[in-house]
Short mmCIF file of C-alpha atoms in Angstrom, two decimals:
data_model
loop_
_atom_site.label_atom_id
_atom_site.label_comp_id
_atom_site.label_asym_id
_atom_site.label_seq_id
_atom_site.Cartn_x
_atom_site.Cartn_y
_atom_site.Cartn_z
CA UNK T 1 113.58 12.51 252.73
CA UNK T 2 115.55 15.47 253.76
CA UNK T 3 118.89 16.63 252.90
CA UNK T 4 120.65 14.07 249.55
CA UNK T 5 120.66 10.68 249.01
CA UNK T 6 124.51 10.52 249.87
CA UNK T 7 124.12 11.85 253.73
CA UNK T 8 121.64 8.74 254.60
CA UNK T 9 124.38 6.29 252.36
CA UNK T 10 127.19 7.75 254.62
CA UNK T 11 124.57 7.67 258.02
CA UNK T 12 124.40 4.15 257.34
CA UNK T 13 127.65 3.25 257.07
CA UNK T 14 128.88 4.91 259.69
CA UNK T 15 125.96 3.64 261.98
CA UNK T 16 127.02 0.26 260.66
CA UNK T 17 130.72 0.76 261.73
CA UNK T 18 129.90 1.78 265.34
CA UNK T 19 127.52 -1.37 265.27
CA UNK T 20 130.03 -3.24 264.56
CA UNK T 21 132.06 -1.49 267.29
CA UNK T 22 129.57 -2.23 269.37
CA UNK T 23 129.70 -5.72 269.12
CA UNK T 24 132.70 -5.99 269.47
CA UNK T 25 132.57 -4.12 272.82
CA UNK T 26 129.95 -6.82 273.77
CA UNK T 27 131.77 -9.72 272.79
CA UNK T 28 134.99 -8.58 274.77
CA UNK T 29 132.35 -7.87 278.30
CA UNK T 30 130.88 -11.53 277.94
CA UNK T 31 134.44 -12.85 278.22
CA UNK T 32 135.49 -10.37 280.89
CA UNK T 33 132.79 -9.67 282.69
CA UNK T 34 134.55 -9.22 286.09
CA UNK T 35 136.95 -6.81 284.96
CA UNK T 36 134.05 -4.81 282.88
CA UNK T 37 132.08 -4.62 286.14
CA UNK T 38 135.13 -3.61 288.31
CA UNK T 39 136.13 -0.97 285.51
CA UNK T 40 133.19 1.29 284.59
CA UNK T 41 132.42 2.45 287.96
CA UNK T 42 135.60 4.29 287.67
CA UNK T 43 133.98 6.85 285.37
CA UNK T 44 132.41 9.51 286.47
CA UNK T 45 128.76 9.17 285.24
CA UNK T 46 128.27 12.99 285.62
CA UNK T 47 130.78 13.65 282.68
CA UNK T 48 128.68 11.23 280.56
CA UNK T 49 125.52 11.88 281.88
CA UNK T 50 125.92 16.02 281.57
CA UNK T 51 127.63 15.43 277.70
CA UNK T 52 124.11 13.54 277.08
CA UNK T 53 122.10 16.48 277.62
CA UNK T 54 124.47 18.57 276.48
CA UNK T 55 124.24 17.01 272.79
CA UNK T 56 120.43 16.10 273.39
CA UNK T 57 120.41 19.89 273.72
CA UNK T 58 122.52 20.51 270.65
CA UNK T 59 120.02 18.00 268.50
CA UNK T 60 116.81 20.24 269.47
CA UNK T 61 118.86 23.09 268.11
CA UNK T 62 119.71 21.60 264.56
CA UNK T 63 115.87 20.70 264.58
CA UNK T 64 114.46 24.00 265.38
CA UNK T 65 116.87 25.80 262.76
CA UNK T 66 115.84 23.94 260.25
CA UNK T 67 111.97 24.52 261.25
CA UNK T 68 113.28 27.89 261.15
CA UNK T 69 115.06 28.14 258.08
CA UNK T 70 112.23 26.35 256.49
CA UNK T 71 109.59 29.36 257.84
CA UNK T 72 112.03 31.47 256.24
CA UNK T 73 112.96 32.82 259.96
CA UNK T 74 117.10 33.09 259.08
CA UNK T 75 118.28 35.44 261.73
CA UNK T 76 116.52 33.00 264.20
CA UNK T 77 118.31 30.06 262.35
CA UNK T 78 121.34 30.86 262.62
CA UNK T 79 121.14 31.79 266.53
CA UNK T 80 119.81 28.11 266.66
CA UNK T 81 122.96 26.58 264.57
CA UNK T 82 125.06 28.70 266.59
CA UNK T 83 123.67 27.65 269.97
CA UNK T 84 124.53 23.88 268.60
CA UNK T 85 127.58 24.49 268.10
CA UNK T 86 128.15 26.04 271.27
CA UNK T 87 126.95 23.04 272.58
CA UNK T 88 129.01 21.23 270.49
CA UNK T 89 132.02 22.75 271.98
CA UNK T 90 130.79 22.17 275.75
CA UNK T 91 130.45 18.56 275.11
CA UNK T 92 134.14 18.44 274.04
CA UNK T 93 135.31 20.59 276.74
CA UNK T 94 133.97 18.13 279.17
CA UNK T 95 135.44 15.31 277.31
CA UNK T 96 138.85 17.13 277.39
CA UNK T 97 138.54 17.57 281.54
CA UNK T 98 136.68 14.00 281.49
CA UNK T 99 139.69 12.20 279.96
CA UNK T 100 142.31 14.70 282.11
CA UNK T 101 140.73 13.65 285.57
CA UNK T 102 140.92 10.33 284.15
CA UNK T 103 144.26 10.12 282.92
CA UNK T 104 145.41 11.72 286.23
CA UNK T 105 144.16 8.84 287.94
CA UNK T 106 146.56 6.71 286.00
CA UNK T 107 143.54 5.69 283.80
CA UNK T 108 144.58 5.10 280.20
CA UNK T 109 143.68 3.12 276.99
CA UNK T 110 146.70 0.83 277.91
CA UNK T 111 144.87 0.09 281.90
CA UNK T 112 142.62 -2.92 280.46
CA UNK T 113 140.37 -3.69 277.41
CA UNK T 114 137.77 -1.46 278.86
CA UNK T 115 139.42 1.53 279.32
CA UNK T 116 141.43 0.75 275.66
CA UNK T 117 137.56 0.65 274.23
CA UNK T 118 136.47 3.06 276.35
CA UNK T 119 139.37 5.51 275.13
CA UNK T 120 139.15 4.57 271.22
CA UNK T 121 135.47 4.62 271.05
CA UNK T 122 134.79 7.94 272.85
CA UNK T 123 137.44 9.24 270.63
CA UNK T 124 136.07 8.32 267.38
CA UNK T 125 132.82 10.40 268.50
CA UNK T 126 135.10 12.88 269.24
CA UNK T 127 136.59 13.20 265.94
CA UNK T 128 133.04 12.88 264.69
CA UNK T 129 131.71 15.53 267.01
CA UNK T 130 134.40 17.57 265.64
CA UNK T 131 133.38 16.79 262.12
CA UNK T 132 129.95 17.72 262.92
CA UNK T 133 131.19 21.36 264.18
CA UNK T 134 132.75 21.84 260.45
CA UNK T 135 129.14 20.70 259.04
CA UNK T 136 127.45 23.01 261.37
CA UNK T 137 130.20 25.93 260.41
CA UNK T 138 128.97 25.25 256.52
CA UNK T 139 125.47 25.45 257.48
CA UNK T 140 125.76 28.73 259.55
CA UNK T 141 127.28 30.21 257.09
CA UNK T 142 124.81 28.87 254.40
CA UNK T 143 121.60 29.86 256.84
CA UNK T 144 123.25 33.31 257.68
CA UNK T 145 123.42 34.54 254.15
CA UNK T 146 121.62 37.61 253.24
CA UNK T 147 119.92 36.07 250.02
CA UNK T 148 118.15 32.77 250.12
CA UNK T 149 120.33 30.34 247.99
CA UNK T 150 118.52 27.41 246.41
CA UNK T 151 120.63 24.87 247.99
CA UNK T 152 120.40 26.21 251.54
CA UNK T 153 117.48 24.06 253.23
CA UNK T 154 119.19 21.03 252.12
CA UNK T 155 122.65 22.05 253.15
CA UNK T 156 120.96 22.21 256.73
CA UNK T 157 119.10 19.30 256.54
CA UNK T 158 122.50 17.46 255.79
CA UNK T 159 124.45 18.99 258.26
CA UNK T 160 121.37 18.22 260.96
CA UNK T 161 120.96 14.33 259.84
CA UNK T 162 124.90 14.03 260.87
CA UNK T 163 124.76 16.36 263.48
CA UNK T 164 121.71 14.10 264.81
CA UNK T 165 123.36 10.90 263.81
CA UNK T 166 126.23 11.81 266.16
CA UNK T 167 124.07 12.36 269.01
CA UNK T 168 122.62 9.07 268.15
CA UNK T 169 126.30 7.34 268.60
CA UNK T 170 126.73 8.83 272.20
CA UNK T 171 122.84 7.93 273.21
CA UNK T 172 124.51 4.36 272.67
CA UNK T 173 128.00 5.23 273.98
CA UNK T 174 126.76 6.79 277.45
CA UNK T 175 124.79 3.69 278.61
CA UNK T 176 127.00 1.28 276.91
CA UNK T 177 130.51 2.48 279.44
CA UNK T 178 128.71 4.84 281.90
CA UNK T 179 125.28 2.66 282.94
CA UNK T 180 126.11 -1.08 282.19
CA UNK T 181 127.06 -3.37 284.70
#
């Protein structure tokens, strides 16, 4: 299994959380289905739909600097963590401009129970996406280093299982407020 025991404990229970979250989300669209139906079709699906790739993008990164790092290839590594990371920026970019357009619109968490999921759960990712940019900043600097430490595949490997589990969450998210009707 790569990367430490504790990565796949905290994986899980994070995964468990937005399950939960998920549920929830579910629970709230069976009892309002009308309003759910009139409300996502005021997002613009190209945000979501050009954040997917955009992370997608960021996932075959992490995975092909590890490969990488693992053929002992480091310069070529950390170009690869880097280029996540850029990604990693872009998809927050076009969440920043995604919830300005919205907001402009007089769309807010307080307009109805979907946007007020829709707001809080896109958020969280957010905040996770940004966590994921500090892993990926540790592994850079871990991949870039001029000697090969003993601790540096696995430092990857955890920084790519969250970095991947994050994608995960918005490979749920994007279907779940941009797709469902």
């Amino acid at each position: 299994m790569p990367g430490e025991p504790g990565i796949w404990a905290l994986v899980l229970a994070d995964m468990t959380v937005f399950a939960t979250f998920f549920a929830v989300f579910l629970i709230a669209r069976i009892h309002q289905p009308r309003l759910f139906a009139e409300s996502r079709p005021q997002l613009t699906v190209a945000f979501g739909f050009v954040n997917t790739i955009v992370l997608l993008t960021s996932s075959l990164f992490v995975a092909c600097a590890v490969r990488r790092l693992r053929a002992g290839d480091r310069p070529q590594a950390t170009r690869l963590v880097v280029g996540a990371m850029v990604c990693g920026l872009i998809f927050l970019a076009i969440k920043v401009l995604e919830y300005s357009t919205e907001i402009s619109h007089g769309i807010n968490p307080a307009t109805n129970d979907f946007f007020l999921y829709y707001f809080i759960f896109t958020g969280i990712h957010a905040a996770h996406v940004i966590l994921g940019l500090a892993g990926l900043a540790v592994v850079r600097h871990f991949v870039s280093r001029r000697g090969p430490g003993p601790h540096d595949q696995r430092i990857a490997e955890v920084g790519a299982s969250f970095w991947h589990m994050v994608d995960l969450l918005w490979i749920v998210l994007f279907p779940l407020f941009y797709l469902m009707a």
